[in-house]
Short mmCIF file of C-alpha atoms in Angstrom, two decimals:
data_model
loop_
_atom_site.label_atom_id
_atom_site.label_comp_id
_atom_site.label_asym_id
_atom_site.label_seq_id
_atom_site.Cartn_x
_atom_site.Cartn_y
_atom_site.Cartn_z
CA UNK A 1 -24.80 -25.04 12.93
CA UNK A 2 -21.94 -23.45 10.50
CA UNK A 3 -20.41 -26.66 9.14
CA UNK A 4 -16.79 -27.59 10.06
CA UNK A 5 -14.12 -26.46 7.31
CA UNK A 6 -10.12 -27.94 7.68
CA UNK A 7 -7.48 -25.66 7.82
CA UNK A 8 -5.70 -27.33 4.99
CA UNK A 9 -8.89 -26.72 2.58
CA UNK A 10 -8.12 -22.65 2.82
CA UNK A 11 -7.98 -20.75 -0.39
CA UNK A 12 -6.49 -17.60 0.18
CA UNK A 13 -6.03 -15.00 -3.15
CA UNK A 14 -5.38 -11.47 -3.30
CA UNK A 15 -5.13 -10.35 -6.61
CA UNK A 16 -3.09 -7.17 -7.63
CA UNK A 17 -3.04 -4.99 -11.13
CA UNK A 18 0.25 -6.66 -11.60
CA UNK A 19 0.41 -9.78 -9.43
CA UNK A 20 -1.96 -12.06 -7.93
CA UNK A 21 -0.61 -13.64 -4.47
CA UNK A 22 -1.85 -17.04 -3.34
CA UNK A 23 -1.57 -19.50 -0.53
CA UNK A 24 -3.49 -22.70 -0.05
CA UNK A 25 -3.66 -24.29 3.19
CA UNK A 26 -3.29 -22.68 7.08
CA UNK A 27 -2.49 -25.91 9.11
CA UNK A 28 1.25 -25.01 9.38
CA UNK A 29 2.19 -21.47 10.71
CA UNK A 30 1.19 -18.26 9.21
CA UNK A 31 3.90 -17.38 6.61
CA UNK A 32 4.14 -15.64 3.27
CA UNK A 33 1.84 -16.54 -0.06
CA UNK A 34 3.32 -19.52 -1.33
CA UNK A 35 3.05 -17.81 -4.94
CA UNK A 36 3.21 -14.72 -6.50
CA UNK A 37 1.74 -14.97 -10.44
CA UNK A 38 1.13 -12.40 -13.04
CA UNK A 39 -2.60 -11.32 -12.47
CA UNK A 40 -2.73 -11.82 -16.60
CA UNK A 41 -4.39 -14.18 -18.45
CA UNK A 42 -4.68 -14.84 -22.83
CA UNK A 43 -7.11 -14.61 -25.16
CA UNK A 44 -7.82 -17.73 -27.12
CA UNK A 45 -7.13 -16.91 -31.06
CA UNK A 46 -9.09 -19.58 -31.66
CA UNK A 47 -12.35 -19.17 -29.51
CA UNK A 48 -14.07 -15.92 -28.77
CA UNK A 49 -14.68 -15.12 -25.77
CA UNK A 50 -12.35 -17.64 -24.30
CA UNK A 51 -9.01 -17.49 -22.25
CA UNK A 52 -5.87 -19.47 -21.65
CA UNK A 53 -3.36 -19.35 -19.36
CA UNK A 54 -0.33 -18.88 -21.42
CA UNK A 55 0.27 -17.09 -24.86
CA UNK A 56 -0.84 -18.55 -28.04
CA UNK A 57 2.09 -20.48 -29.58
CA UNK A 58 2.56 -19.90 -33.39
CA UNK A 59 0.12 -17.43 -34.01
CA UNK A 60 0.28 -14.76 -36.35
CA UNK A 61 1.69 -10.94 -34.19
CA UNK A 62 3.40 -10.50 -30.81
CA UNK A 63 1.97 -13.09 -28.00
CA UNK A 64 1.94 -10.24 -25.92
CA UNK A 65 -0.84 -8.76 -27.93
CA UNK A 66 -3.26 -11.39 -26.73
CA UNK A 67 -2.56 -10.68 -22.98
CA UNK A 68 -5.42 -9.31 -20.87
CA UNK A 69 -5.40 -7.68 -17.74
CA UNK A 70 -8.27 -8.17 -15.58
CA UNK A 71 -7.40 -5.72 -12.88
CA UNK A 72 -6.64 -1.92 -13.61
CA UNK A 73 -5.56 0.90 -11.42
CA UNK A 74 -7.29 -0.92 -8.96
CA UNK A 75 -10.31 -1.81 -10.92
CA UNK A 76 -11.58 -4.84 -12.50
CA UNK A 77 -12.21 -4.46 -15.92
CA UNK A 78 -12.62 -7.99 -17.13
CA UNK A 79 -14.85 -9.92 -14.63
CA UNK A 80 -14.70 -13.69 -16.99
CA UNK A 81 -10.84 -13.15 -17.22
CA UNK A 82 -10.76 -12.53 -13.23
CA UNK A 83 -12.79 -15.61 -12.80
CA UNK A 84 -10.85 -17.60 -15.39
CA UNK A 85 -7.06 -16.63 -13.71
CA UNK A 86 -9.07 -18.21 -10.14
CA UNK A 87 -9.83 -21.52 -11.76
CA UNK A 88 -6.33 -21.44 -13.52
CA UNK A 89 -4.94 -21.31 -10.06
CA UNK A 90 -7.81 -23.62 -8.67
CA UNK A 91 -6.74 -26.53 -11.38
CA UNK A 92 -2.53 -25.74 -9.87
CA UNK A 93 -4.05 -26.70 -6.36
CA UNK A 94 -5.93 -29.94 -7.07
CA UNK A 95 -2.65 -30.81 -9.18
CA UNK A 96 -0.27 -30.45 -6.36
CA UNK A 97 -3.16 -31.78 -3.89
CA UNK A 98 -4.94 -34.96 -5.35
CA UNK A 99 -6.69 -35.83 -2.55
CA UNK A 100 -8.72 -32.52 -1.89
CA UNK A 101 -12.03 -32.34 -2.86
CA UNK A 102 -13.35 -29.38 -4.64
CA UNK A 103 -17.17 -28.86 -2.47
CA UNK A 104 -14.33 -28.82 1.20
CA UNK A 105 -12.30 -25.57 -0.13
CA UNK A 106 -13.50 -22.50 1.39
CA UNK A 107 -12.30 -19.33 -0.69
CA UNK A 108 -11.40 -16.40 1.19
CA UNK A 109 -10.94 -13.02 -1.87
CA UNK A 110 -8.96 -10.74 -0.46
CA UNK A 111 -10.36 -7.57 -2.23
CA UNK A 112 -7.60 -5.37 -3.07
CA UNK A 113 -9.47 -2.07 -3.94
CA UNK A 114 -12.98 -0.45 -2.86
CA UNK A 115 -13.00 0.51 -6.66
CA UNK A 116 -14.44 -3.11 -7.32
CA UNK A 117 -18.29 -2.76 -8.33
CA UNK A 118 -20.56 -4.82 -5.88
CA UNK A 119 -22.20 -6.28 -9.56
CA UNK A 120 -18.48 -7.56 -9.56
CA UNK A 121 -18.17 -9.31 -7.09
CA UNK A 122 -21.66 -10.54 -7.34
CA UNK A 123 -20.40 -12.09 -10.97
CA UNK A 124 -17.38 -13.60 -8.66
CA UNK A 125 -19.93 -15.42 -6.11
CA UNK A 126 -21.97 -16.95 -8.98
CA UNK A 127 -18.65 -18.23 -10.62
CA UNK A 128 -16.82 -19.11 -7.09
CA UNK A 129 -20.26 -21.64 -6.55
CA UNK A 130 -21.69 -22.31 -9.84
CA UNK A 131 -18.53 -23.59 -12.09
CA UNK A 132 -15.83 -23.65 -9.01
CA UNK A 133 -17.87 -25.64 -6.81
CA UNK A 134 -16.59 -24.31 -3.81
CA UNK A 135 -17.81 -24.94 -0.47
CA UNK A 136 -17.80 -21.63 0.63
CA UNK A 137 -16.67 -17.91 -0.13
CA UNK A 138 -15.72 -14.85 1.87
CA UNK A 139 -14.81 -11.29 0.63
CA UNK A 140 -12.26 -8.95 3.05
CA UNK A 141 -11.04 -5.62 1.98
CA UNK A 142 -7.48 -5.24 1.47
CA UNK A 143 -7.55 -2.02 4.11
CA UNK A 144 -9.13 -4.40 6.93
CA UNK A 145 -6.47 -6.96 6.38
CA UNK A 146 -3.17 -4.72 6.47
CA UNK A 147 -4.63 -2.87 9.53
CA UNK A 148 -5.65 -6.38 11.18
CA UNK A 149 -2.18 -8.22 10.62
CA UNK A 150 -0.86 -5.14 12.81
CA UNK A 151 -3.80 -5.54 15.20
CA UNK A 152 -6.78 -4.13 16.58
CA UNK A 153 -7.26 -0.41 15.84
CA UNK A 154 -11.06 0.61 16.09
CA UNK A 155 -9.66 3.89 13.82
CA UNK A 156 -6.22 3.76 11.60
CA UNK A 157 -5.79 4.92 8.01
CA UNK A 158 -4.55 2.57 5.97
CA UNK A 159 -2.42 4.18 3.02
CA UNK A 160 -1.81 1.54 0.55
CA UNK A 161 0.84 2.45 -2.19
CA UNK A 162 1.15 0.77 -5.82
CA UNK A 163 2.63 0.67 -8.94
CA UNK A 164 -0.39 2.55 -10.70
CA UNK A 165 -1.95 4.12 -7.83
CA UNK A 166 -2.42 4.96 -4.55
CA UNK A 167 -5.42 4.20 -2.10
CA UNK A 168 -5.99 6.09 1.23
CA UNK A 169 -8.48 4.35 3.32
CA UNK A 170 -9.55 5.63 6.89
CA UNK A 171 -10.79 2.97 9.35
CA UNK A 172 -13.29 4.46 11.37
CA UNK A 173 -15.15 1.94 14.17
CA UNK A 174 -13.62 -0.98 12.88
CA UNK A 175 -15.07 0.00 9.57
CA UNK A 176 -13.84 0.88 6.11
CA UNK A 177 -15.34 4.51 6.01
CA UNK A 178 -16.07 4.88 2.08
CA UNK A 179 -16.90 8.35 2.22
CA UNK A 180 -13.13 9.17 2.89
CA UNK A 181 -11.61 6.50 1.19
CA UNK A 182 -9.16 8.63 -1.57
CA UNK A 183 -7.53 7.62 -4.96
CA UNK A 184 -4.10 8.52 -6.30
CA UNK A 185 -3.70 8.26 -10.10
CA UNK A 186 0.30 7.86 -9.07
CA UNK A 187 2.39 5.21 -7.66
CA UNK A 188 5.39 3.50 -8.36
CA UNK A 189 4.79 4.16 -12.03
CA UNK A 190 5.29 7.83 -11.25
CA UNK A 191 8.65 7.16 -9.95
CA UNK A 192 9.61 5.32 -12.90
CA UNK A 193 8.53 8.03 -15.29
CA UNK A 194 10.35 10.69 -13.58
CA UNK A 195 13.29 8.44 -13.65
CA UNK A 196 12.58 8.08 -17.24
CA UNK A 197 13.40 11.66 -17.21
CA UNK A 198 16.88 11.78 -15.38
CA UNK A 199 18.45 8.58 -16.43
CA UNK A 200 17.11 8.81 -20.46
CA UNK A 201 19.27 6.04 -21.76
CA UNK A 202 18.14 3.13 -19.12
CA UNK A 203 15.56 0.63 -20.74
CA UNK A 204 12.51 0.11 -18.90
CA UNK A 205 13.43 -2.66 -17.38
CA UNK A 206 16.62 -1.09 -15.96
CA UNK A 207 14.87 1.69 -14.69
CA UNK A 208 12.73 -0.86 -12.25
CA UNK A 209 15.94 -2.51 -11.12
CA UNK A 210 17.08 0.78 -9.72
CA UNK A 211 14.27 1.62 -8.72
CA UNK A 212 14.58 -2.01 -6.39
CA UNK A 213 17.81 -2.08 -5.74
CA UNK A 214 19.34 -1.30 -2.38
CA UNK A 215 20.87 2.03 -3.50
CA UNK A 216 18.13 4.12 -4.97
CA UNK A 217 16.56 5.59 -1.59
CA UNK A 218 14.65 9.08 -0.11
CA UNK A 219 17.07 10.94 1.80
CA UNK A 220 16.16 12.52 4.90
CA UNK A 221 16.87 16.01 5.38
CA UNK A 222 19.90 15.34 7.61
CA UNK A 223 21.00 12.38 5.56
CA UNK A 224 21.00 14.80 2.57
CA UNK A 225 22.86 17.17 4.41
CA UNK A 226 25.67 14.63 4.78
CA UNK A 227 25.64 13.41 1.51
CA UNK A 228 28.53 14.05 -1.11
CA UNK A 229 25.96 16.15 -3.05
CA UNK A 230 24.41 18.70 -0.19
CA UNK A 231 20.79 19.40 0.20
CA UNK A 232 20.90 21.59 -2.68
CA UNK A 233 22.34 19.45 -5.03
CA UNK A 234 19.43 17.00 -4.18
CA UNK A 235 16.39 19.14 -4.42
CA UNK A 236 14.28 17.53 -6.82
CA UNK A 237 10.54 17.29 -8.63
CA UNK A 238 8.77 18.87 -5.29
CA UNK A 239 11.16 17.00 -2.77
CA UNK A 240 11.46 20.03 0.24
CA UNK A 241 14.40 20.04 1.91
CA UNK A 242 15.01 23.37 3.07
CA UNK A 243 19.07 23.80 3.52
CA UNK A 244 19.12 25.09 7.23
CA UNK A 245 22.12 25.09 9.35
CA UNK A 246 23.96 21.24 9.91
CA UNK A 247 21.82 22.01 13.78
CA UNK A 248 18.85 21.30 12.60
CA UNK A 249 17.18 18.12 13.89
CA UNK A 250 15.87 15.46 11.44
CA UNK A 251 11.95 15.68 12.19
CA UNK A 252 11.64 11.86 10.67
CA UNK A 253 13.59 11.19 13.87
CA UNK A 254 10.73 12.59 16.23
CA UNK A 255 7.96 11.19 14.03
CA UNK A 256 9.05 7.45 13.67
CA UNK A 257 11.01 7.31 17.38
CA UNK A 258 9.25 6.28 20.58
CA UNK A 259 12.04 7.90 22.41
CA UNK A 260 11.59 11.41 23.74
CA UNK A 261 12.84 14.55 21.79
CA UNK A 262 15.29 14.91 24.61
CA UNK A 263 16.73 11.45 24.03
CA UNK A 264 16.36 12.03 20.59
CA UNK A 265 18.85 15.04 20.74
CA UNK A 266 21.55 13.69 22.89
CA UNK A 267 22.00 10.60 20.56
CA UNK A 268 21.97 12.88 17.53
CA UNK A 269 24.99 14.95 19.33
CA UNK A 270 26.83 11.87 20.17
CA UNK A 271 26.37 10.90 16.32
CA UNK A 272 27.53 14.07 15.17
CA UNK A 273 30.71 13.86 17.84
CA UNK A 274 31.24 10.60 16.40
CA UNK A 275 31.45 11.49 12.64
CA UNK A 276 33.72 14.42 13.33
CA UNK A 277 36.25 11.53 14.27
CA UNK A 278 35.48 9.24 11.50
CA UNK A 279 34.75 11.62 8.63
CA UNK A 280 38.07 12.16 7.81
CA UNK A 281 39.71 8.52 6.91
CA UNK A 282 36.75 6.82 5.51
CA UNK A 283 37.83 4.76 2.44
CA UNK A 284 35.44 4.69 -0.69
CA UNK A 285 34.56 0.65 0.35
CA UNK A 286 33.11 2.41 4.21
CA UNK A 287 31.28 5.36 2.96
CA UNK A 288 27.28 5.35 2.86
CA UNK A 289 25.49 5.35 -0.31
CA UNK A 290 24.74 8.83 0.37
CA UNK A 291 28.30 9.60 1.47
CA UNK A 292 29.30 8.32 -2.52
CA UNK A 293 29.51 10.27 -5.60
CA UNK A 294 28.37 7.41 -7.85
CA UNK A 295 27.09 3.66 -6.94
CA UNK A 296 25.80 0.59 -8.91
CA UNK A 297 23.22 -1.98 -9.21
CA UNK A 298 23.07 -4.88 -11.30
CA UNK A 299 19.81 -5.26 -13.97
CA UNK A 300 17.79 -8.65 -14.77
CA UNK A 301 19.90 -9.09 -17.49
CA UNK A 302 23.01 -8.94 -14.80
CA UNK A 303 24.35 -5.82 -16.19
CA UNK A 304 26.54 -3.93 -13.88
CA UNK A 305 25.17 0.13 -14.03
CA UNK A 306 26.33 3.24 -12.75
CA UNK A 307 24.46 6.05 -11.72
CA UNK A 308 25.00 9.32 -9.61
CA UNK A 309 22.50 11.48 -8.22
CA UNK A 310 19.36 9.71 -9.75
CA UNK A 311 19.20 7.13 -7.43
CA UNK A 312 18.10 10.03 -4.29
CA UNK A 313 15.51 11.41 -6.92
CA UNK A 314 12.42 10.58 -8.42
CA UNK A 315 10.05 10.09 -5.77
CA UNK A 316 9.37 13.71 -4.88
CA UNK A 317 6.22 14.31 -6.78
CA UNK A 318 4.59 11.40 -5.60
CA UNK A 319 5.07 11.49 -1.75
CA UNK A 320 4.21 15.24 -2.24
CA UNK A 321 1.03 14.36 -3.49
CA UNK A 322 -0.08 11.74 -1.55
CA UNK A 323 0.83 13.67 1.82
CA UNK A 324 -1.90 15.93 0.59
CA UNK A 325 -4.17 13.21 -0.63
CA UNK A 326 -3.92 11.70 3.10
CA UNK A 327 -4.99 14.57 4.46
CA UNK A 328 -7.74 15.02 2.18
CA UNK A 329 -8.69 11.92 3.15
CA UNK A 330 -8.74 11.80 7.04
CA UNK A 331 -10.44 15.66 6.21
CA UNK A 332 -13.75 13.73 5.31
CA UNK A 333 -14.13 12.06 9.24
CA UNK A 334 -16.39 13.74 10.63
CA UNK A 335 -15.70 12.78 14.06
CA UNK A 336 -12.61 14.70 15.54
CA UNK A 337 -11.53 12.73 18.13
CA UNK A 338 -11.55 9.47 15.83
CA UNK A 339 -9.71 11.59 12.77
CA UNK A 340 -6.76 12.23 15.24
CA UNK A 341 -6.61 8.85 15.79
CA UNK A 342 -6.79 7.85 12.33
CA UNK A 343 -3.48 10.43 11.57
CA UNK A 344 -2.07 8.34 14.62
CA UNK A 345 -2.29 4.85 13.43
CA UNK A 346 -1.32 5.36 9.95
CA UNK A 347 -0.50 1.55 8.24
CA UNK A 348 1.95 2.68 4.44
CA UNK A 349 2.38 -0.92 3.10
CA UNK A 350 2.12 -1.61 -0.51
CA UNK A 351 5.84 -2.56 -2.84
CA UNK A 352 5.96 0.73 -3.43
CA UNK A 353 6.38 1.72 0.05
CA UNK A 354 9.55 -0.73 0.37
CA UNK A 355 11.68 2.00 -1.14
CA UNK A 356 14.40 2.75 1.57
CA UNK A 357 12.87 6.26 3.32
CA UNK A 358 10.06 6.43 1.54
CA UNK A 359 7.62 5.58 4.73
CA UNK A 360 9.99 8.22 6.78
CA UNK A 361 10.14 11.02 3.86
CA UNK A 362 6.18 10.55 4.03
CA UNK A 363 5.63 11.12 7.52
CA UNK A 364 8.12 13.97 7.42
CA UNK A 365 5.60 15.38 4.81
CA UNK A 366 2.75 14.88 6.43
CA UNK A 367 3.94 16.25 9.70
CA UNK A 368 5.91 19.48 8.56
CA UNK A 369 2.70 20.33 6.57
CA UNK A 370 -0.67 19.60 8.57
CA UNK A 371 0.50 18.54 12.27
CA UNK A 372 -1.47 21.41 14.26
CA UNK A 373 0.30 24.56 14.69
CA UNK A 374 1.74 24.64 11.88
CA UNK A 375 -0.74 26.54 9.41
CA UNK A 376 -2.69 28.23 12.29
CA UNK A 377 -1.63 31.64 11.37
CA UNK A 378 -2.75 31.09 7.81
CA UNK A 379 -5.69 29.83 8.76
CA UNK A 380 -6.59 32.51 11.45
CA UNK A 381 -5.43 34.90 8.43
CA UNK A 382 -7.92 33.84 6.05
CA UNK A 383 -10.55 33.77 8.22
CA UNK A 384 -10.31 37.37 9.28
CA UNK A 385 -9.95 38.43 5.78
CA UNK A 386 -12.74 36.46 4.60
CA UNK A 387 -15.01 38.16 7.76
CA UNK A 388 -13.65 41.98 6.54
CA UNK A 389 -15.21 40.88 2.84
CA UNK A 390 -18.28 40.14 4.66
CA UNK A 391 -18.51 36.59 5.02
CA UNK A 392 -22.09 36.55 7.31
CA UNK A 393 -24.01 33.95 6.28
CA UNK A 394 -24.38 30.84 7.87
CA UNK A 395 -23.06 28.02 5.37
CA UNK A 396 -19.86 30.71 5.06
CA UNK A 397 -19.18 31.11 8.84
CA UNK A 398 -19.81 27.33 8.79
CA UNK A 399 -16.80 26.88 6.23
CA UNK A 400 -14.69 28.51 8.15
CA UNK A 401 -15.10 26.71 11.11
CA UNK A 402 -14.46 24.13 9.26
CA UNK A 403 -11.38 25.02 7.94
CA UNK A 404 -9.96 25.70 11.49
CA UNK A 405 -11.47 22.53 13.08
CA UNK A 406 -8.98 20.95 10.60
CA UNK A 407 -6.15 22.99 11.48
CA UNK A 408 -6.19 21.28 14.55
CA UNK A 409 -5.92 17.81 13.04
CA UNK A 410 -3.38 16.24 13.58
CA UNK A 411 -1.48 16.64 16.22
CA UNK A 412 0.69 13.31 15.62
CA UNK A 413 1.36 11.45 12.85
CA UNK A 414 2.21 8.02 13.83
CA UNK A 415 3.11 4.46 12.18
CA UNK A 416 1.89 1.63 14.00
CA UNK A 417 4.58 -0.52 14.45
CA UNK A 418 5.05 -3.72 12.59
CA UNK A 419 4.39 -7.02 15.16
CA UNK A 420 7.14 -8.63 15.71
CA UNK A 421 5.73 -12.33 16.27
CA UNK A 422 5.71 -13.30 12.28
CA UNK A 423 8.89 -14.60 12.03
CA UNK A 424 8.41 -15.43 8.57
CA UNK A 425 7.00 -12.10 7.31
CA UNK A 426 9.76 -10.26 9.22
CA UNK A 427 11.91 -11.56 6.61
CA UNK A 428 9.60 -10.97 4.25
CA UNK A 429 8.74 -7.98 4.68
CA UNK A 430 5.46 -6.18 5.43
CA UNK A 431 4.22 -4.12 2.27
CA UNK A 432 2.06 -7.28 1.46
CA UNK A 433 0.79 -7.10 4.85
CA UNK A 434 -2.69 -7.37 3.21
CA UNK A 435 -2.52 -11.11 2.87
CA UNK A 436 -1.28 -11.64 6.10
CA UNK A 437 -4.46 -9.79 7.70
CA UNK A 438 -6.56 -11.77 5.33
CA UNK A 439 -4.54 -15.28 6.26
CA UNK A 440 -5.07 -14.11 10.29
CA UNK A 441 -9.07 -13.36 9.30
CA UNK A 442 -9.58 -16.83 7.08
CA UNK A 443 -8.76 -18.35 9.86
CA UNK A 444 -11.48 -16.25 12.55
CA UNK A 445 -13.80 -16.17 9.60
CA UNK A 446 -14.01 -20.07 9.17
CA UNK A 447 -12.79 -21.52 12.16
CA UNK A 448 -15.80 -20.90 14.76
CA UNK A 449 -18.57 -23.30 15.40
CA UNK A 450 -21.17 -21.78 15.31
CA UNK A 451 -23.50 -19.56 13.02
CA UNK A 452 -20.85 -17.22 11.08
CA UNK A 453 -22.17 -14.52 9.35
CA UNK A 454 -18.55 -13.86 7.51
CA UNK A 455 -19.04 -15.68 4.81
CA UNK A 456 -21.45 -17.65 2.48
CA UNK A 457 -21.78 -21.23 1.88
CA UNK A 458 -23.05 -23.03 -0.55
CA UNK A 459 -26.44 -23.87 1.11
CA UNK A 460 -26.81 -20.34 1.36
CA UNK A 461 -25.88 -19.17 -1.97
CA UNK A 462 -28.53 -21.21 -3.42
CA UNK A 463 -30.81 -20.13 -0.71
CA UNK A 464 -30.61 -16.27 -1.66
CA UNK A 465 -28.56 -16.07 -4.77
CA UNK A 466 -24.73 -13.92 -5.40
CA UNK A 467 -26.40 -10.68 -3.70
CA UNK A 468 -26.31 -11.87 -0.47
CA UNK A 469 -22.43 -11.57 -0.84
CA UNK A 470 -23.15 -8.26 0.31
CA UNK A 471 -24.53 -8.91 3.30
CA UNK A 472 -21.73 -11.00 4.64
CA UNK A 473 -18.79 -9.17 2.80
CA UNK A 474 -16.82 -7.64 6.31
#
């Protein structure tokens, strides 16, 4: 029999390139990590080879100099200064809980990138039971938690944006299918640099507050026909909006709406019936942030700031790129039927993917580009031409089926919606959804009564050593 763990002994940790969120304990209701911490750590100027957790005070050069990152672009690059940030936070939780003991905590890693090696995490398991002396450890991928705290989806893509990159991972029979799983070298970094570009004379650190505040934002294509600057004065690093006629319906509306097209359109004429009367009186204080020639935000240092059309730009390149990177991605499943439901239960979290129409200006993407119909022509095109050239071998006519087997995927693009029974996140917000899933799993994972072969305890980690980790890693 599994032995019986408390709910108030649960280490949850999912550790970012930037951030490493936390929460110990599940007996109250599922909320929010209780903290968010730089996933950083010092060297020791004094020891080789050793770590502390804050910067060296009165040595010789910039503190900063000593930091070290564990976790890059996804990656983990430093395995001892990984481990040493855990027991850092480990040593916070006995602190503010005297009475826990250290062989009752069960550790549940939520692991935030399939770019960690499996030698890795093997390192982890030896450290998590060896010098931790944990009762008991359990590894979930990121991708399996954000699609779990929306629910059960045998086949979803999970499209996880961040600051340094982006990572595109297609479930496929309840399964994180690592053949398709696709990497971005962009993220929110990308945004800043382009930034960078418009708005030289912000500091770094201003250029992030924009980038956060409520007024930076990707405009739709109707919302940037309504705004003070037109569609043309918007067009930016790759951004397509195409300046049709004010008719045109906003395809973000179809994409992201349950309602019929039909609907759809006689809400968008009552709208535009609407703003005919209104248009026309609307003081500075009651026009949009679109609607505005200028608008400010306030920096960390509580600077007030004024900026014009840079706060609708910057993003372009990126959700260019990753539309294409999505697709791919969901290219690589095999199965048809299952890749049409992967483009159909599409999770975007990540804190990238908080910028206001940035989830909306990516399905817009997706779906003006690859939803079926649309390249057909070109497809049927090439394939002619490439038949007139002679194109009569097999592993040729095979490529070409190919390429119009994927014309025909998708034929939605979809979000699934957020649930609406975490009160607490819905304040919160959902781009961390990852540590939600992995609260909602820590609980599955160490909660039955029986056998569980979810995780490893410490009998069995002496039994068969850090490898088995991969036997019971989900």
């Amino acid at each position: 029999m599994a032995p019986s763990f408390k709910d108030e002994a649960h280490l949850i940790i999912l550790p970012g390139s930037l951030h490493t969120l936390v929460r110990f304990g599940l007996e109250d209701a599922i909320t929010p990590p209780t903290y968010s911490i730089p996933t950083k750590v010092y060297r020791n100027p004094n020891q080789d080879g050793c770590f502390q957790a804050t910067a060296p005070v009165g040595s010789e050069g910039d503190p900063e100099s000593y930091a070290v990152y564990p976790i890059v672009r996804g990656e983990i690059v430093n395995v001892d200064a990984l481990d040493f940030l855990f027991k850092c936070v480990l040593r916070s939780v006995l602190k503010d809980n005297p009475l826990v003991l250290l062989d009752s905590i069960t550790f549940t890693l939520i692991q935030s990138s399939s770019r960690w090696s499996p030698v890795a995490l093997e390192m982890i398991t030896n450290y998590a039971f060896e010098t931790l002396q944990l009762a008991a450890f359990a590894v979930v991928p990121a991708a399996l938690c954000s699609l779990f705290a929306h629910g059960s989806f045998s086949n979803a893509c999970v499209i996880d944006v961040g600051y340094e990159k982006c990572e595109i991972s297609p479930i496929v029979d309840f399964q994180v299918f690592a053949p398709a799983v696709t990497y971005l070298e962009e993220g929110g970094k990308s945004i800043n640099k382009r930034l960078h570009e418009l708005l030289p004379e912000l500091s770094d650190d201003q250029i992030e507050s924009l980038k956060r505040s409520p007024i930076f934002e990707c405009l739709s294509e109707e919302q940037a026909k309504g705004s003070y600057f037109g569609v043309a004065g918007l067009l930016d690093d790759g951004k397509a909006k195409n300046p049709e006629d004010e008719g045109v319906l906003d395809i973000a509306s179809i994409v992201t709406s349950e309602k019929s097209t039909r609907e759809i359109l006689e809400e968008k004429e009552r709208e535009k019936r609407g703003k005919s009367h209104k248009k026309k009186g609307k003081t500075e204080d009651e026009k949009s942030n679109s609607e505005r020639e200028n608008n400010q935000f306030v920096d960390n240092e509580g600077n007030v700031i004024t900026v014009g059309k840079e706060r609708f730009q910057g993003s372009g390149r990126l959700i260019e790129n990753l539309s294409h990177a999505i697709f791919r991605a969901l290219s690589k499943v095999p199965d048809m039927k299952k890749r049409e439901e992967c483009y159909e239960n599409l999770v975007i979290c990540g804190k990238t993917s908080s910028i206001r129409g940035f989830k909306e200006e990516l399905l817009v993407q997706l779906y003006s580009k690859f939803v079926a119909g649309a390249d057909i022509e070109e497809y049927e095109k090439r394939r002619k031409e490439r038949i007139r050239q002679g194109a009569s071998f097999r592993n040729e006519a095979a490529g070409l089926m190919d390429e119009l087997q994927l014309a025909q995927a998708p034929k939605r693009v979809r979000v699934i919606p957020k649930p609406d029974y975490f009160s607490a996140w819905k304040k919160a917000g959902f781009e961390d959804c990852a540590f939600l899933g992995g609260e909602i799993l820590c609980r599955q994972i160490f909660g039955g009564s029986g056998d569980n072969e979810l995780y490893l305890s410490k009998e069995e980690y002496y039994d068969k050593g850090p490898m088995w980790i991969r036997h019971v890693k989900l």
